PDB file of C-alpha atoms in Angstrom:
ATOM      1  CA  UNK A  25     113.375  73.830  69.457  1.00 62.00           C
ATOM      2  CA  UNK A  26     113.179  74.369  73.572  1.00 69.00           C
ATOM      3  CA  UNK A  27     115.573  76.702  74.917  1.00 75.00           C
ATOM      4  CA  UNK A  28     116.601  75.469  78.413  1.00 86.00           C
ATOM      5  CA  UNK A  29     117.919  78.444  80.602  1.00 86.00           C
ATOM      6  CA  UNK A  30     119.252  78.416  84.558  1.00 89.00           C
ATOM      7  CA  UNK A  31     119.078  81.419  86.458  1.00 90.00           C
ATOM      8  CA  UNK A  32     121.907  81.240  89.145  1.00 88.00           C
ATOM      9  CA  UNK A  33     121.404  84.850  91.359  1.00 91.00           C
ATOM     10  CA  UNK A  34     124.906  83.658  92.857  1.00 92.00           C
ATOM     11  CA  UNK A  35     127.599  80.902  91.020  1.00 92.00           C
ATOM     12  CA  UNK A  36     129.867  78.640  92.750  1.00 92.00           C
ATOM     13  CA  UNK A  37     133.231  80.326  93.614  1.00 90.00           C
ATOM     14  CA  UNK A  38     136.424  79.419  90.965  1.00 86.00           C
ATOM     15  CA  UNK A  39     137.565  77.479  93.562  1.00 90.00           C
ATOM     16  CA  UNK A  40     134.312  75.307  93.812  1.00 94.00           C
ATOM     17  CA  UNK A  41     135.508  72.360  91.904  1.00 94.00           C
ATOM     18  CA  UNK A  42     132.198  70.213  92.265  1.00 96.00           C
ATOM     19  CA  UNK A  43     129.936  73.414  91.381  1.00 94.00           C
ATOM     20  CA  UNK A  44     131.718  74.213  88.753  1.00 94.00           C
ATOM     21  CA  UNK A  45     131.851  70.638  87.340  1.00 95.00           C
ATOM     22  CA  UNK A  46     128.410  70.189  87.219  1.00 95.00           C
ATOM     23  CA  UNK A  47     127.486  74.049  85.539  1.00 93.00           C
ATOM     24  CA  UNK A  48     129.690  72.738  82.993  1.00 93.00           C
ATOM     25  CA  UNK A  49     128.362  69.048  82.608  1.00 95.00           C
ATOM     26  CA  UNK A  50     124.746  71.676  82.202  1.00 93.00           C
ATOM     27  CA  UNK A  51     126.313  73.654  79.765  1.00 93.00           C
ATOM     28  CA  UNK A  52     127.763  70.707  77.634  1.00 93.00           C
ATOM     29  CA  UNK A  53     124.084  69.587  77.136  1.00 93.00           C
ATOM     30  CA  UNK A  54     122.472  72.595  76.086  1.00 90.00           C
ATOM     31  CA  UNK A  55     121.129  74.277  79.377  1.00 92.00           C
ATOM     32  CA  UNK A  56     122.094  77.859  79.397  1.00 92.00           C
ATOM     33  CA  UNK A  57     123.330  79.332  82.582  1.00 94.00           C
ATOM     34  CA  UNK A  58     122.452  82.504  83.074  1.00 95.00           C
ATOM     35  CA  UNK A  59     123.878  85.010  86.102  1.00 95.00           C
ATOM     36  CA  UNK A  60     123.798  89.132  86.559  1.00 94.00           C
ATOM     37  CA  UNK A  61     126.302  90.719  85.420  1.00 93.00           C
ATOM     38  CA  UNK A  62     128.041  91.708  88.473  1.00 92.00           C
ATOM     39  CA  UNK A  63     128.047  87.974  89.621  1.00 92.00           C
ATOM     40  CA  UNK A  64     129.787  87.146  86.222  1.00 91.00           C
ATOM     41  CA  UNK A  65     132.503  89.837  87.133  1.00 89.00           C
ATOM     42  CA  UNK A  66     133.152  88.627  90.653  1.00 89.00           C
ATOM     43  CA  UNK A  67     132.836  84.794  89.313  1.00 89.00           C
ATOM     44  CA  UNK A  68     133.215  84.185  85.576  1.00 91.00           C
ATOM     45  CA  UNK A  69     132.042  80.987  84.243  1.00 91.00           C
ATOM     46  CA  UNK A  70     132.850  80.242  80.255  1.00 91.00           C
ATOM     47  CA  UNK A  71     129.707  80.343  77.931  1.00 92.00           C
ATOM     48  CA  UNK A  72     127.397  82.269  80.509  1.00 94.00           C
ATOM     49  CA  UNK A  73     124.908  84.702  79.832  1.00 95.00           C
ATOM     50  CA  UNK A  74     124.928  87.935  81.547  1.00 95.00           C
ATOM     51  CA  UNK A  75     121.964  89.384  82.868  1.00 95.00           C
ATOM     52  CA  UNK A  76     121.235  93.347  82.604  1.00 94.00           C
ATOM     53  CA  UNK A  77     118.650  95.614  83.008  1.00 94.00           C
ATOM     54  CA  UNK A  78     117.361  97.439  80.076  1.00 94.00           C
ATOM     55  CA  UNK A  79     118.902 100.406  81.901  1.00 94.00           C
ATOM     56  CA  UNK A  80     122.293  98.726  82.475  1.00 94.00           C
ATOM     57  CA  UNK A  81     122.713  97.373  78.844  1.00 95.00           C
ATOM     58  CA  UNK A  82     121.928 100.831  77.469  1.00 95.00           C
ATOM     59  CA  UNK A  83     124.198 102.507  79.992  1.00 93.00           C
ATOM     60  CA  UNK A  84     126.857 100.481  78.575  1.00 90.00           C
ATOM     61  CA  UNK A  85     126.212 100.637  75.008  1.00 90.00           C
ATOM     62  CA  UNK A  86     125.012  97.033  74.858  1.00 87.00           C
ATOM     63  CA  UNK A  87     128.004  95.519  75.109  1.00 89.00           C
ATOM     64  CA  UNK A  88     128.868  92.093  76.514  1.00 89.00           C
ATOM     65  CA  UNK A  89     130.213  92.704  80.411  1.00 84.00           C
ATOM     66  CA  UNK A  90     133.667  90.805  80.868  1.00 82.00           C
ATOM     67  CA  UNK A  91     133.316  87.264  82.184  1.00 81.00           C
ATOM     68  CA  UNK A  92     129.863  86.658  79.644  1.00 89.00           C
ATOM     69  CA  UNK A  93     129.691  85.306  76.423  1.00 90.00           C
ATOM     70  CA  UNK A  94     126.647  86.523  75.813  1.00 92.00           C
ATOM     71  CA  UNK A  95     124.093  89.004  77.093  1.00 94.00           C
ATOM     72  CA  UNK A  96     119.644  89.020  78.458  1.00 95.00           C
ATOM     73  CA  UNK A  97     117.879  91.802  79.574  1.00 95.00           C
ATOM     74  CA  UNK A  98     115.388  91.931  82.544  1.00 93.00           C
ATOM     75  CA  UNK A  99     112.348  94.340  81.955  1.00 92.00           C
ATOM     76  CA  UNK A 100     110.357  95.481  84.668  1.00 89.00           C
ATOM     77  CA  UNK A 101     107.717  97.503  83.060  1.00 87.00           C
ATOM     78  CA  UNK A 102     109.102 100.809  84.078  1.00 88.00           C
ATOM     79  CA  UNK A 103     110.883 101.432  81.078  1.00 90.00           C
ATOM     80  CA  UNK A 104     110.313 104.570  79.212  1.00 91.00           C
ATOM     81  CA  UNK A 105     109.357 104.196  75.089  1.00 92.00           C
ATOM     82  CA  UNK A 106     112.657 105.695  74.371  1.00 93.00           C
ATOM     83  CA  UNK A 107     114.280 103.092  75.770  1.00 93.00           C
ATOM     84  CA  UNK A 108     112.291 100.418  74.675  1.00 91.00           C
ATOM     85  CA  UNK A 109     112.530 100.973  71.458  1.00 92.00           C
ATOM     86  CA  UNK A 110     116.941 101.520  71.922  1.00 93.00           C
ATOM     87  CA  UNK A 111     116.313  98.021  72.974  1.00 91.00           C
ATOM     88  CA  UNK A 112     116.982  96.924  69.235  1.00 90.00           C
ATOM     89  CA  UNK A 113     120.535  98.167  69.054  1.00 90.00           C
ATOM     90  CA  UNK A 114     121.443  95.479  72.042  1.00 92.00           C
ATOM     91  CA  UNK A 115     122.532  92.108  70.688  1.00 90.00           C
ATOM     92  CA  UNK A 116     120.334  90.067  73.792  1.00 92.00           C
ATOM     93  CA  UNK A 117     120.041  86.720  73.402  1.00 90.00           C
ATOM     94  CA  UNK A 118     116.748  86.585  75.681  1.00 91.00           C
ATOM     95  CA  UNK A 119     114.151  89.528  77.202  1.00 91.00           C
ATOM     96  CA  UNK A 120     113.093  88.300  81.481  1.00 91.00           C
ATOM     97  CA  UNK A 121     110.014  89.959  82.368  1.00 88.00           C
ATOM     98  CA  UNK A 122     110.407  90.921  86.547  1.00 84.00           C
ATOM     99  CA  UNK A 123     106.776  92.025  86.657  1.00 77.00           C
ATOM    100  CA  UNK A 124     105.580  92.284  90.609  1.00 74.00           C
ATOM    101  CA  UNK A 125     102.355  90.921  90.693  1.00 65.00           C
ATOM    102  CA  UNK A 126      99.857  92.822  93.098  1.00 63.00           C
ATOM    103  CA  UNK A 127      97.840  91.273  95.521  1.00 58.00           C
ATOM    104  CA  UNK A 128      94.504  92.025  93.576  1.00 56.00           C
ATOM    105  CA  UNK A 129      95.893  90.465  90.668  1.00 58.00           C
ATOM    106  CA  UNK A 130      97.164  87.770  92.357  1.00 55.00           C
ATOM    107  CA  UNK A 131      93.660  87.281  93.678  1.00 56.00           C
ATOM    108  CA  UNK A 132      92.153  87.722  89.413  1.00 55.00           C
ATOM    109  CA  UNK A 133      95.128  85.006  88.912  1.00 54.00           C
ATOM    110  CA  UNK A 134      93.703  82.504  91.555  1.00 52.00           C
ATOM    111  CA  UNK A 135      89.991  83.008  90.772  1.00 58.00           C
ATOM    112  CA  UNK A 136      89.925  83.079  87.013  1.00 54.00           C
ATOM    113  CA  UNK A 137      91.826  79.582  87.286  1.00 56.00           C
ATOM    114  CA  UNK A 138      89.545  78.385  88.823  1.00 49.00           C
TER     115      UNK A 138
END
């Protein structure tokens, strides 16, 4: 089974007819749109996920933010043990990794590719 998922850092206004027509026409075959949380508040869109950092989503008990249907986490590898392991009490449908990637390892990337 492939799981398709969009990442939209900023969703077409309510009032975006056309934008929101074709997030929709998305959704109805299977693509996933996902948006942070604070975009969903300012712009809800039916059926989205909601986007949270670990931090956020324990902050808030792991609950769905209004305007999602359902919630992922970003992980940046900062996170402390504790609160990896609280990560199992949050219902996320998905785990982003937002790993910077360094320069030097950027360079490991390019030349063990090659």
């Amino acid at each position: 089974m492939m799981l398709l998922l969009l990442f939209h850092l900023q969703l077409p206004v309510s009032g975006d007819a056309d934008g929101r027509r074709a997030l929709r026409r998305l959704q109805d075959v299977g693509v996933h749109i996902l948006a942070p949380a604070a975009e969903l508040a300012a712009n809800p869109l039916a059926g989205a996920v909601a986007v949270l950092s670990v931090r956020e989503a324990l902050a808030t008990g792991g609950k769905v933010p209004a305007g999602a249907a359902r919630l992922a986490l970003t992980l940046d590898g900062s996170e402390t043990d504790e609160q990896l392991a609280a990560i199992k009490s949050v219902d996320a449908v998905v785990a982003l990794l937002d790993i910077q990637v360094s320069s030097l390892t950027s360079s490991y990337l390019k030349i063990s590719q090659a």
